PDB file of C-alpha atoms and ligand atoms in Angstrom:
ATOM      1  CA  MET A   1      31.578  10.381  21.277  1.00  0.00           C
ATOM      2  CA  SER A   2      34.752  10.140  23.567  1.00  0.00           C
ATOM      3  CA  LEU A   3      35.396   7.177  25.752  1.00  0.00           C
ATOM      4  CA  LYS A   4      37.174   7.390  29.110  1.00  0.00           C
ATOM      5  CA  PRO A   5      40.046   4.786  29.280  1.00  0.00           C
ATOM      6  CA  LEU A   6      38.144   2.982  32.061  1.00  0.00           C
ATOM      7  CA  SER A   7      34.944   2.568  30.058  1.00  0.00           C
ATOM      8  CA  PHE A   8      37.068   1.374  27.017  1.00  0.00           C
ATOM      9  CA  VAL A   9      38.781  -1.360  29.196  1.00  0.00           C
ATOM     10  CA  PHE A  10      35.149  -2.185  30.479  1.00  0.00           C
ATOM     11  CA  ILE A  11      33.782  -2.456  26.985  1.00  0.00           C
ATOM     12  CA  LEU A  12      36.725  -4.385  25.706  1.00  0.00           C
ATOM     13  CA  GLY A  13      36.282  -6.899  28.697  1.00  0.00           C
ATOM     14  CA  TRP A  14      32.638  -7.238  27.779  1.00  0.00           C
ATOM     15  CA  VAL A  15      33.486  -7.952  24.041  1.00  0.00           C
ATOM     16  CA  ILE A  16      35.866 -10.592  25.090  1.00  0.00           C
ATOM     17  CA  LEU A  17      33.494 -12.094  27.470  1.00  0.00           C
ATOM     18  CA  ALA A  18      30.617 -12.238  24.835  1.00  0.00           C
ATOM     19  CA  GLY A  19      33.029 -13.752  22.450  1.00  0.00           C
ATOM     20  CA  VAL A  20      33.889 -16.630  24.675  1.00  0.00           C
ATOM     21  CA  SER A  21      30.591 -17.388  26.453  1.00  0.00           C
ATOM     22  CA  GLY A  22      28.245 -17.654  23.436  1.00  0.00           C
ATOM     23  CA  THR A  23      28.472 -18.556  19.797  1.00  0.00           C
ATOM     24  CA  PRO A  24      27.870 -15.697  17.432  1.00  0.00           C
ATOM     25  CA  HIS A  25      24.601 -17.459  16.511  1.00  0.00           C
ATOM     26  CA  ALA A  26      23.347 -17.126  20.087  1.00  0.00           C
ATOM     27  CA  VAL A  27      24.125 -13.517  20.380  1.00  0.00           C
ATOM     28  CA  ALA A  28      22.323 -12.812  17.145  1.00  0.00           C
ATOM     29  CA  SER A  29      19.170 -14.757  18.265  1.00  0.00           C
ATOM     30  CA  ASP A  30      19.234 -12.897  21.554  1.00  0.00           C
ATOM     31  CA  LEU A  31      19.090  -9.752  19.781  1.00  0.00           C
ATOM     32  CA  LYS A  32      16.506 -11.011  17.570  1.00  0.00           C
ATOM     33  CA  SER A  33      14.334 -12.004  20.340  1.00  0.00           C
ATOM     34  CA  VAL A  34      13.823  -8.516  21.730  1.00  0.00           C
ATOM     35  CA  ARG A  35      12.758  -7.063  18.306  1.00  0.00           C
ATOM     36  CA  LYS A  36       9.079  -6.635  17.725  1.00  0.00           C
ATOM     37  CA  VAL A  37       7.051  -5.044  14.897  1.00  0.00           C
ATOM     38  CA  LEU A  38       3.931  -3.020  14.941  1.00  0.00           C
ATOM     39  CA  VAL A  39       2.279  -1.945  11.678  1.00  0.00           C
ATOM     40  CA  VAL A  40      -0.397   0.640  11.971  1.00  0.00           C
ATOM     41  CA  GLY A  41      -2.639   1.107   8.930  1.00  0.00           C
ATOM     42  CA  ILE A  42      -4.895   4.084   8.415  1.00  0.00           C
ATOM     43  CA  ASP A  43      -7.086   3.519   5.531  1.00  0.00           C
ATOM     44  CA  GLY A  44      -7.541   6.553   3.094  1.00  0.00           C
ATOM     45  CA  CYS A  45      -5.243   9.056   4.942  1.00  0.00           C
ATOM     46  CA  ARG A  46      -3.711  11.790   2.639  1.00  0.00           C
ATOM     47  CA  PRO A  47      -0.263  13.124   3.794  1.00  0.00           C
ATOM     48  CA  ASP A  48      -1.450  16.811   3.419  1.00  0.00           C
ATOM     49  CA  ALA A  49      -4.417  16.048   5.914  1.00  0.00           C
ATOM     50  CA  LEU A  50      -2.126  14.262   8.216  1.00  0.00           C
ATOM     51  CA  GLU A  51      -0.023  17.317   8.138  1.00  0.00           C
ATOM     52  CA  ALA A  52      -2.927  19.599   8.898  1.00  0.00           C
ATOM     53  CA  ALA A  53      -4.271  17.366  11.766  1.00  0.00           C
ATOM     54  CA  GLU A  54      -3.215  17.641  15.430  1.00  0.00           C
ATOM     55  CA  THR A  55      -1.473  14.389  15.960  1.00  0.00           C
ATOM     56  CA  PRO A  56       1.044  14.445  18.628  1.00  0.00           C
ATOM     57  CA  ASN A  57       1.510  10.762  18.790  1.00  0.00           C
ATOM     58  CA  ILE A  58       2.050  10.301  14.975  1.00  0.00           C
ATOM     59  CA  ASP A  59       4.202  13.329  15.026  1.00  0.00           C
ATOM     60  CA  ARG A  60       6.403  11.782  17.707  1.00  0.00           C
ATOM     61  CA  LEU A  61       6.953   8.826  15.407  1.00  0.00           C
ATOM     62  CA  ILE A  62       7.921  10.984  12.663  1.00  0.00           C
ATOM     63  CA  LYS A  63      10.213  13.037  14.942  1.00  0.00           C
ATOM     64  CA  GLN A  64      12.050   9.954  15.997  1.00  0.00           C
ATOM     65  CA  GLY A  65      11.901   8.074  12.930  1.00  0.00           C
ATOM     66  CA  LEU A  66      12.059   8.055   9.098  1.00  0.00           C
ATOM     67  CA  TYR A  67       9.234   9.910   7.202  1.00  0.00           C
ATOM     68  CA  CYS A  68       9.227   8.663   3.600  1.00  0.00           C
ATOM     69  CA  GLU A  69       7.206  11.392   1.746  1.00  0.00           C
ATOM     70  CA  ASN A  70       7.393   9.799  -1.843  1.00  0.00           C
ATOM     71  CA  THR A  71       5.555   6.545  -1.240  1.00  0.00           C
ATOM     72  CA  ASP A  72       3.866   5.147  -4.254  1.00  0.00           C
ATOM     73  CA  ILE A  73       0.562   2.841  -4.065  1.00  0.00           C
ATOM     74  CA  LEU A  74       1.111   1.487  -7.537  1.00  0.00           C
ATOM     75  CA  ALA A  75       4.125  -0.596  -8.897  1.00  0.00           C
ATOM     76  CA  ALA A  76       6.638   0.895 -11.099  1.00  0.00           C
ATOM     77  CA  ARG A  77       5.963  -1.876 -13.521  1.00  0.00           C
ATOM     78  CA  GLY A  78       2.254  -2.021 -15.021  1.00  0.00           C
ATOM     79  CA  THR A  79      -0.377  -3.922 -13.033  1.00  0.00           C
ATOM     80  CA  LYS A  80      -4.075  -3.797 -13.044  1.00  0.00           C
ATOM     81  CA  GLY A  81      -4.579  -2.822  -9.416  1.00  0.00           C
ATOM     82  CA  ASP A  82      -6.941  -0.127  -8.820  1.00  0.00           C
ATOM     83  CA  THR A  83      -6.503   2.620  -6.213  1.00  0.00           C
ATOM     84  CA  VAL A  84      -8.844   1.054  -3.617  1.00  0.00           C
ATOM     85  CA  SER A  85      -8.541  -0.771  -0.524  1.00  0.00           C
ATOM     86  CA  GLY A  86      -8.610  -4.513  -1.680  1.00  0.00           C
ATOM     87  CA  PRO A  87      -5.308  -4.277  -3.691  1.00  0.00           C
ATOM     88  CA  GLY A  88      -3.872  -1.495  -1.358  1.00  0.00           C
ATOM     89  CA  TRP A  89      -3.936  -3.685   1.743  1.00  0.00           C
ATOM     90  CA  SER A  90      -3.007  -6.722  -0.206  1.00  0.00           C
ATOM     91  CA  ASN A  91       0.217  -4.939  -1.440  1.00  0.00           C
ATOM     92  CA  LEU A  92       0.932  -3.674   2.122  1.00  0.00           C
ATOM     93  CA  LEU A  93       0.263  -7.082   3.782  1.00  0.00           C
ATOM     94  CA  THR A  94       1.710  -9.550   1.339  1.00  0.00           C
ATOM     95  CA  GLY A  95       4.697  -7.358   0.128  1.00  0.00           C
ATOM     96  CA  VAL A  96       3.940  -8.078  -3.554  1.00  0.00           C
ATOM     97  CA  TRP A  97       2.079  -6.334  -6.273  1.00  0.00           C
ATOM     98  CA  PRO A  98      -1.286  -7.148  -7.825  1.00  0.00           C
ATOM     99  CA  ASP A  99       0.189  -8.965 -10.890  1.00  0.00           C
ATOM    100  CA  LYS A 100       1.357 -11.556  -7.980  1.00  0.00           C
ATOM    101  CA  HIS A 101      -1.370 -11.391  -5.197  1.00  0.00           C
ATOM    102  CA  GLY A 102      -4.025 -11.066  -7.908  1.00  0.00           C
ATOM    103  CA  VAL A 103      -6.398  -8.623  -6.175  1.00  0.00           C
ATOM    104  CA  VAL A 104      -7.175  -5.751  -8.572  1.00  0.00           C
ATOM    105  CA  ASP A 105     -10.254  -4.291  -6.806  1.00  0.00           C
ATOM    106  CA  ASN A 106     -12.609  -4.827  -3.940  1.00  0.00           C
ATOM    107  CA  SER A 107     -14.217  -7.876  -5.384  1.00  0.00           C
ATOM    108  CA  PHE A 108     -11.093  -9.845  -4.435  1.00  0.00           C
ATOM    109  CA  LYS A 109     -11.713 -11.847  -7.603  1.00  0.00           C
ATOM    110  CA  GLY A 110      -8.726 -13.695  -8.744  1.00  0.00           C
ATOM    111  CA  SER A 111      -6.873 -13.373  -5.367  1.00  0.00           C
ATOM    112  CA  ASN A 112      -3.840 -15.782  -4.988  1.00  0.00           C
ATOM    113  CA  TYR A 113      -3.059 -15.522  -1.351  1.00  0.00           C
ATOM    114  CA  GLN A 114      -2.077 -19.356  -1.602  1.00  0.00           C
ATOM    115  CA  ASP A 115       1.313 -18.496  -3.441  1.00  0.00           C
ATOM    116  CA  PHE A 116       1.565 -14.816  -1.973  1.00  0.00           C
ATOM    117  CA  PRO A 117       0.027 -14.971   1.620  1.00  0.00           C
ATOM    118  CA  HIS A 118      -0.101 -12.266   4.323  1.00  0.00           C
ATOM    119  CA  PHE A 119       3.326 -12.003   5.629  1.00  0.00           C
ATOM    120  CA  PHE A 120       2.406 -13.617   8.958  1.00  0.00           C
ATOM    121  CA  ALA A 121       2.748 -16.757   7.103  1.00  0.00           C
ATOM    122  CA  ARG A 122       6.319 -15.884   5.999  1.00  0.00           C
ATOM    123  CA  VAL A 123       7.201 -14.859   9.582  1.00  0.00           C
ATOM    124  CA  LYS A 124       5.962 -18.204  10.801  1.00  0.00           C
ATOM    125  CA  GLU A 125       7.802 -20.176   8.275  1.00  0.00           C
ATOM    126  CA  ALA A 126      11.213 -18.459   9.308  1.00  0.00           C
ATOM    127  CA  ARG A 127      10.639 -17.935  12.928  1.00  0.00           C
ATOM    128  CA  PRO A 128       7.590 -20.155  14.119  1.00  0.00           C
ATOM    129  CA  GLU A 129       8.132 -19.050  17.833  1.00  0.00           C
ATOM    130  CA  LEU A 130       6.874 -15.636  17.019  1.00  0.00           C
ATOM    131  CA  LYS A 131       3.130 -14.771  17.900  1.00  0.00           C
ATOM    132  CA  THR A 132       1.211 -12.727  15.324  1.00  0.00           C
ATOM    133  CA  ALA A 133      -1.893 -10.560  15.723  1.00  0.00           C
ATOM    134  CA  SER A 134      -4.232  -8.723  13.428  1.00  0.00           C
ATOM    135  CA  PHE A 135      -6.742  -6.073  14.627  1.00  0.00           C
ATOM    136  CA  SER A 136      -8.859  -4.683  11.922  1.00  0.00           C
ATOM    137  CA  SER A 137     -12.004  -2.753  11.174  1.00  0.00           C
ATOM    138  CA  TRP A 138     -12.460  -3.709   7.716  1.00  0.00           C
ATOM    139  CA  PRO A 139     -13.734  -7.078   7.437  1.00  0.00           C
ATOM    140  CA  PRO A 140     -11.949  -8.347   4.235  1.00  0.00           C
ATOM    141  CA  ILE A 141      -8.652  -8.063   6.109  1.00  0.00           C
ATOM    142  CA  ALA A 142      -9.710 -10.631   8.625  1.00  0.00           C
ATOM    143  CA  GLU A 143     -11.986 -12.571   6.389  1.00  0.00           C
ATOM    144  CA  LYS A 144      -9.720 -12.810   3.129  1.00  0.00           C
ATOM    145  CA  ILE A 145      -6.186 -11.529   3.545  1.00  0.00           C
ATOM    146  CA  VAL A 146      -4.897 -12.626   7.213  1.00  0.00           C
ATOM    147  CA  SER A 147      -3.432 -16.054   7.439  1.00  0.00           C
ATOM    148  CA  ALA A 148      -1.096 -17.532  10.192  1.00  0.00           C
ATOM    149  CA  ALA A 149      -2.507 -15.146  12.892  1.00  0.00           C
ATOM    150  CA  ASP A 150      -2.409 -16.295  16.411  1.00  0.00           C
ATOM    151  CA  THR A 151      -5.005 -13.599  17.138  1.00  0.00           C
ATOM    152  CA  SER A 152      -7.230 -12.129  14.636  1.00  0.00           C
ATOM    153  CA  VAL A 153      -9.745  -9.478  15.771  1.00  0.00           C
ATOM    154  CA  ASN A 154     -12.475  -8.330  13.264  1.00  0.00           C
ATOM    155  CA  ALA A 155     -13.830  -5.361  15.054  1.00  0.00           C
ATOM    156  CA  LYS A 156     -16.292  -4.207  12.422  1.00  0.00           C
ATOM    157  CA  ALA A 157     -17.946  -7.614  12.572  1.00  0.00           C
ATOM    158  CA  LEU A 158     -19.024  -6.744  16.200  1.00  0.00           C
ATOM    159  CA  HIS A 159     -20.121  -3.043  15.202  1.00  0.00           C
ATOM    160  CA  ALA A 160     -21.622  -3.475  11.702  1.00  0.00           C
ATOM    161  CA  SER A 161     -22.287   0.213  11.024  1.00  0.00           C
ATOM    162  CA  ASP A 162     -19.968   1.962  13.352  1.00  0.00           C
ATOM    163  CA  TYR A 163     -16.321   2.468  12.410  1.00  0.00           C
ATOM    164  CA  LEU A 164     -15.700   4.759  15.328  1.00  0.00           C
ATOM    165  CA  LYS A 165     -16.721   2.198  17.931  1.00  0.00           C
ATOM    166  CA  ALA A 166     -14.752  -0.567  16.088  1.00  0.00           C
ATOM    167  CA  ASP A 167     -11.598   1.386  15.825  1.00  0.00           C
ATOM    168  CA  ASP A 168     -11.853   2.442  19.446  1.00  0.00           C
ATOM    169  CA  GLU A 169     -12.242  -1.128  20.594  1.00  0.00           C
ATOM    170  CA  LEU A 170      -9.546  -2.732  18.424  1.00  0.00           C
ATOM    171  CA  SER A 171      -7.007  -0.198  19.601  1.00  0.00           C
ATOM    172  CA  VAL A 172      -7.879  -1.216  23.350  1.00  0.00           C
ATOM    173  CA  ALA A 173      -7.724  -4.926  22.360  1.00  0.00           C
ATOM    174  CA  ALA A 174      -4.262  -4.322  20.399  1.00  0.00           C
ATOM    175  CA  ALA A 175      -2.823  -2.379  23.303  1.00  0.00           C
ATOM    176  CA  LYS A 176      -3.867  -4.982  25.698  1.00  0.00           C
ATOM    177  CA  SER A 177      -2.226  -7.741  23.830  1.00  0.00           C
ATOM    178  CA  ILE A 178       1.165  -5.851  23.428  1.00  0.00           C
ATOM    179  CA  ARG A 179       1.009  -4.826  27.177  1.00  0.00           C
ATOM    180  CA  GLU A 180       0.692  -8.525  28.068  1.00  0.00           C
ATOM    181  CA  GLY A 181       3.468  -9.549  25.936  1.00  0.00           C
ATOM    182  CA  ALA A 182       1.247 -11.736  24.013  1.00  0.00           C
ATOM    183  CA  THR A 183       2.552 -10.674  20.543  1.00  0.00           C
ATOM    184  CA  ASP A 184       5.675 -10.178  18.579  1.00  0.00           C
ATOM    185  CA  VAL A 185       4.288  -8.958  15.238  1.00  0.00           C
ATOM    186  CA  VAL A 186       1.130  -6.866  15.315  1.00  0.00           C
ATOM    187  CA  VAL A 187      -0.947  -5.270  12.639  1.00  0.00           C
ATOM    188  CA  CYS A 188      -3.565  -2.693  13.665  1.00  0.00           C
ATOM    189  CA  TYR A 189      -5.841  -1.281  11.087  1.00  0.00           C
ATOM    190  CA  PHE A 190      -8.319   1.728  11.406  1.00  0.00           C
ATOM    191  CA  GLY A 191     -10.970   2.362   9.039  1.00  0.00           C
ATOM    192  CA  GLN A 192     -12.749   5.598  10.069  1.00  0.00           C
ATOM    193  CA  VAL A 193     -10.631   8.040   8.015  1.00  0.00           C
ATOM    194  CA  ASP A 194     -11.567   6.418   4.721  1.00  0.00           C
ATOM    195  CA  GLU A 195     -15.185   6.217   5.851  1.00  0.00           C
ATOM    196  CA  THR A 196     -15.233  10.062   6.626  1.00  0.00           C
ATOM    197  CA  GLY A 197     -13.396  10.843   3.552  1.00  0.00           C
ATOM    198  CA  HIS A 198     -16.258   9.064   1.421  1.00  0.00           C
ATOM    199  CA  ALA A 199     -18.900  10.744   3.489  1.00  0.00           C
ATOM    200  CA  HIS A 200     -17.424  14.446   3.589  1.00  0.00           C
ATOM    201  CA  GLY A 201     -14.409  14.569   1.331  1.00  0.00           C
ATOM    202  CA  PHE A 202     -10.904  13.646   1.334  1.00  0.00           C
ATOM    203  CA  HIS A 203      -8.981  16.893   1.829  1.00  0.00           C
ATOM    204  CA  PRO A 204      -7.008  18.889   4.552  1.00  0.00           C
ATOM    205  CA  THR A 205      -9.606  21.669   4.635  1.00  0.00           C
ATOM    206  CA  VAL A 206     -12.576  19.099   5.322  1.00  0.00           C
ATOM    207  CA  LYS A 207     -12.822  19.349   9.170  1.00  0.00           C
ATOM    208  CA  LYS A 208     -14.458  15.987   9.679  1.00  0.00           C
ATOM    209  CA  TYR A 209     -11.859  14.294   7.710  1.00  0.00           C
ATOM    210  CA  VAL A 210      -9.080  15.953   9.693  1.00  0.00           C
ATOM    211  CA  GLU A 211     -10.789  15.247  12.912  1.00  0.00           C
ATOM    212  CA  SER A 212     -10.986  11.585  12.062  1.00  0.00           C
ATOM    213  CA  ILE A 213      -7.206  11.443  11.717  1.00  0.00           C
ATOM    214  CA  GLU A 214      -7.035  13.132  14.986  1.00  0.00           C
ATOM    215  CA  ARG A 215      -9.216  10.426  16.798  1.00  0.00           C
ATOM    216  CA  VAL A 216      -6.983   7.865  15.287  1.00  0.00           C
ATOM    217  CA  ASP A 217      -3.870   9.453  16.627  1.00  0.00           C
ATOM    218  CA  GLY A 218      -5.699   9.024  20.041  1.00  0.00           C
ATOM    219  CA  TYR A 219      -5.948   5.383  19.499  1.00  0.00           C
ATOM    220  CA  ILE A 220      -2.458   5.176  18.306  1.00  0.00           C
ATOM    221  CA  ALA A 221      -1.512   6.819  21.743  1.00  0.00           C
ATOM    222  CA  ARG A 222      -2.923   3.634  23.500  1.00  0.00           C
ATOM    223  CA  LEU A 223      -0.553   1.419  21.369  1.00  0.00           C
ATOM    224  CA  LEU A 224       2.480   3.450  21.968  1.00  0.00           C
ATOM    225  CA  GLU A 225       1.803   3.443  25.698  1.00  0.00           C
ATOM    226  CA  ALA A 226       1.843  -0.209  25.612  1.00  0.00           C
ATOM    227  CA  VAL A 227       4.990  -0.269  23.493  1.00  0.00           C
ATOM    228  CA  ASP A 228       6.713   1.989  25.874  1.00  0.00           C
ATOM    229  CA  GLU A 229       5.755  -0.104  28.773  1.00  0.00           C
ATOM    230  CA  ARG A 230       7.245  -3.202  27.142  1.00  0.00           C
ATOM    231  CA  GLN A 231      10.404  -1.415  26.147  1.00  0.00           C
ATOM    232  CA  LYS A 232      10.926  -0.328  29.765  1.00  0.00           C
ATOM    233  CA  SER A 233       9.750  -3.414  31.680  1.00  0.00           C
ATOM    234  CA  ALA A 234      10.828  -6.203  29.310  1.00  0.00           C
ATOM    235  CA  GLY A 235      13.734  -4.716  27.301  1.00  0.00           C
ATOM    236  CA  GLU A 236      11.728  -5.007  24.071  1.00  0.00           C
ATOM    237  CA  GLU A 237      12.763  -3.110  20.900  1.00  0.00           C
ATOM    238  CA  TRP A 238       9.869  -2.137  18.768  1.00  0.00           C
ATOM    239  CA  LEU A 239       9.813  -1.011  15.118  1.00  0.00           C
ATOM    240  CA  ILE A 240       6.727   0.785  14.463  1.00  0.00           C
ATOM    241  CA  LEU A 241       5.460   1.337  10.811  1.00  0.00           C
ATOM    242  CA  VAL A 242       2.602   3.587   9.852  1.00  0.00           C
ATOM    243  CA  CYS A 243       0.966   3.333   6.366  1.00  0.00           C
ATOM    244  CA  THR A 244      -2.070   3.857   4.397  1.00  0.00           C
ATOM    245  CA  ASP A 245      -3.595   2.273   1.188  1.00  0.00           C
ATOM    246  CA  HIS A 246      -4.423   5.388  -0.816  1.00  0.00           C
ATOM    247  CA  GLY A 247      -5.221   9.222  -0.550  1.00  0.00           C
ATOM    248  CA  GLY A 248      -8.582  10.612  -2.113  1.00  0.00           C
ATOM    249  CA  SER A 249     -10.049  13.317  -4.101  1.00  0.00           C
ATOM    250  CA  GLY A 250     -13.525  14.794  -3.645  1.00  0.00           C
ATOM    251  CA  THR A 251     -15.281  11.910  -1.848  1.00  0.00           C
ATOM    252  CA  ASN A 252     -13.509   9.182  -3.846  1.00  0.00           C
ATOM    253  CA  HIS A 253     -10.266   7.415  -4.633  1.00  0.00           C
ATOM    254  CA  GLY A 254     -11.019   4.800  -7.296  1.00  0.00           C
ATOM    255  CA  GLY A 255      -9.519   5.182 -10.712  1.00  0.00           C
ATOM    256  CA  GLY A 256      -6.827   7.468  -9.151  1.00  0.00           C
ATOM    257  CA  ARG A 257      -3.679   6.357 -11.324  1.00  0.00           C
ATOM    258  CA  GLU A 258      -3.188   9.886 -12.654  1.00  0.00           C
ATOM    259  CA  LYS A 259      -3.888  11.655  -9.228  1.00  0.00           C
ATOM    260  CA  PRO A 260      -1.075  12.267  -7.073  1.00  0.00           C
ATOM    261  CA  GLU A 261      -3.526  13.129  -4.145  1.00  0.00           C
ATOM    262  CA  ILE A 262      -4.759   9.486  -4.461  1.00  0.00           C
ATOM    263  CA  ARG A 263      -1.584   7.824  -5.447  1.00  0.00           C
ATOM    264  CA  GLN A 264       1.128   9.428  -3.506  1.00  0.00           C
ATOM    265  CA  VAL A 265       1.111   8.658   0.165  1.00  0.00           C
ATOM    266  CA  PHE A 266       3.508   8.408   3.009  1.00  0.00           C
ATOM    267  CA  LEU A 267       5.286   5.598   4.996  1.00  0.00           C
ATOM    268  CA  ILE A 268       6.613   6.180   8.604  1.00  0.00           C
ATOM    269  CA  ALA A 269       9.255   3.889  10.295  1.00  0.00           C
ATOM    270  CA  SER A 270      10.206   4.453  13.742  1.00  0.00           C
ATOM    271  CA  GLY A 271      12.537   2.365  15.897  1.00  0.00           C
ATOM    272  CA  PRO A 272      16.198   1.393  16.692  1.00  0.00           C
ATOM    273  CA  LEU A 273      17.628   0.648  13.373  1.00  0.00           C
ATOM    274  CA  VAL A 274      15.957   3.436  11.547  1.00  0.00           C
ATOM    275  CA  LYS A 275      18.036   6.477  10.255  1.00  0.00           C
ATOM    276  CA  PRO A 276      15.735   9.406  11.410  1.00  0.00           C
ATOM    277  CA  GLY A 277      14.901  12.076   8.959  1.00  0.00           C
ATOM    278  CA  LYS A 278      12.967  12.965   5.825  1.00  0.00           C
ATOM    279  CA  THR A 279      13.496  11.155   2.622  1.00  0.00           C
ATOM    280  CA  SER A 280      11.980  11.746  -1.004  1.00  0.00           C
ATOM    281  CA  GLU A 281      13.637   8.386  -2.146  1.00  0.00           C
ATOM    282  CA  PRO A 282      10.847   6.539  -3.990  1.00  0.00           C
ATOM    283  CA  THR A 283       9.397   4.035  -1.640  1.00  0.00           C
ATOM    284  CA  TYR A 284       6.330   1.803  -2.119  1.00  0.00           C
ATOM    285  CA  GLN A 285       3.639   0.042  -0.263  1.00  0.00           C
ATOM    286  CA  VAL A 286       5.318  -3.358  -0.714  1.00  0.00           C
ATOM    287  CA  ASP A 287       8.278  -2.083   1.324  1.00  0.00           C
ATOM    288  CA  VAL A 288       6.450  -2.462   4.598  1.00  0.00           C
ATOM    289  CA  VAL A 289       6.728  -6.326   4.617  1.00  0.00           C
ATOM    290  CA  ALA A 290      10.295  -6.213   3.475  1.00  0.00           C
ATOM    291  CA  THR A 291      11.166  -3.718   6.402  1.00  0.00           C
ATOM    292  CA  ALA A 292       9.372  -5.702   8.884  1.00  0.00           C
ATOM    293  CA  MET A 293      11.291  -8.823   7.862  1.00  0.00           C
ATOM    294  CA  ALA A 294      14.607  -7.141   7.720  1.00  0.00           C
ATOM    295  CA  TYR A 295      14.097  -5.745  11.303  1.00  0.00           C
ATOM    296  CA  LEU A 296      13.116  -9.351  12.552  1.00  0.00           C
ATOM    297  CA  GLY A 297      16.267 -10.680  11.072  1.00  0.00           C
ATOM    298  CA  ILE A 298      14.350 -12.797   8.586  1.00  0.00           C
ATOM    299  CA  LYS A 299      16.292 -13.527   5.239  1.00  0.00           C
ATOM    300  CA  LEU A 300      13.936 -13.023   2.475  1.00  0.00           C
ATOM    301  CA  ASP A 301      13.448 -16.380   0.603  1.00  0.00           C
ATOM    302  CA  ASP A 302      13.883 -16.046  -3.140  1.00  0.00           C
ATOM    303  CA  THR A 303      10.780 -18.375  -3.593  1.00  0.00           C
ATOM    304  CA  TRP A 304       8.547 -15.950  -1.792  1.00  0.00           C
ATOM    305  CA  LYS A 305       9.112 -13.496  -4.735  1.00  0.00           C
ATOM    306  CA  LEU A 306       8.583 -10.393  -2.483  1.00  0.00           C
ATOM    307  CA  ASP A 307       8.665  -6.968  -4.461  1.00  0.00           C
ATOM    308  CA  GLY A 308       9.719  -4.577  -1.550  1.00  0.00           C
ATOM    309  CA  LYS A 309      12.823  -3.029  -0.212  1.00  0.00           C
ATOM    310  CA  SER A 310      13.603  -2.485   3.505  1.00  0.00           C
ATOM    311  CA  VAL A 311      13.403   1.311   4.222  1.00  0.00           C
ATOM    312  CA  LEU A 312      16.050   0.579   7.096  1.00  0.00           C
ATOM    313  CA  GLU A 313      18.534   0.743   4.006  1.00  0.00           C
ATOM    314  CA  ILE A 314      17.657   4.390   3.431  1.00  0.00           C
ATOM    315  CA  THR A 315      20.478   6.614   4.641  1.00  0.00           C
ATOM    316  CA  ARG A 316      20.118   9.613   2.445  1.00  0.00           C
ATOM    317  CA  VAL A 317      17.835  11.616   4.646  1.00  0.00           C
ATOM    318  CA  VAL A 318      17.244  15.357   5.270  1.00  0.00           C
ATOM    319  CA  GLU A 319      16.596  16.842   8.689  1.00  0.00           C
ATOM    320  CA  LYS A 320      12.686  17.514   9.378  1.00  0.00           C
TER     321      LYS A 320
HETATM  322 ZN1  LIG B 401      -8.931   2.158   1.413  1.00  0.00          ZN
END
């Protein structure tokens, strides 16, 4: 980048002005106040099926962002968590592994969300002014995992047997809430990809499975439209994280510790502080919370005992 002398003078003047007119603390909090986070969760989405699917919206996030291709759903240290949704979403949403949050299967027996809550609780502890919202079509998220949510939509509760309707509806509700400027930290979970995998098979050659990913991409379009609008009209800066809880093999994914098609997933981070590209650095489900917190300027409190690391720190990337 080359600067013309005039713009240099202008920038210098601006820096001096900013220096005298506000404390460094005020500058930092102004910066923080435009930062928002959207976490999109797609249950049971294999990376190779995502690759096979026509997903222009997720592709845009990958193109503009960081694609972590080596994301593990299990801890490097031994824990008893199975490769199913209960522990998976608990890892993703609390930022700690099953030996801390206590959820090892879908019974949720032994859960310790008291000591290791949904990260909304930590967000509120550090920045109580931030509004949090959870939209989900898997009832245990709203009923068991979520805490400190200003808004919590349990879409499946309204459409007991229909994930398609539930996902569709929750994406409309989430987009509305973003568009209205009602939320700062949003989690939006879609359940139909996992449901379709259980019915027809988790594999990139299974048409119905791939089509379910494409439908979810259409719902994500709504969220991105709302985010784009806010970025233009209100100067907000959104970090978007896309994640999944497990892959699948045949029509199942439980007991998949030894199966890479179940255990190895992806993580996408797209936004202002992200170094774009593809990385094979080891990343983990618990990194989602650490990344969201880092972006929001929230220093991790040692007493929270979070397990993850922010992917914003990853700088060794290759072009996609
Ligand atoms: Zn799942």
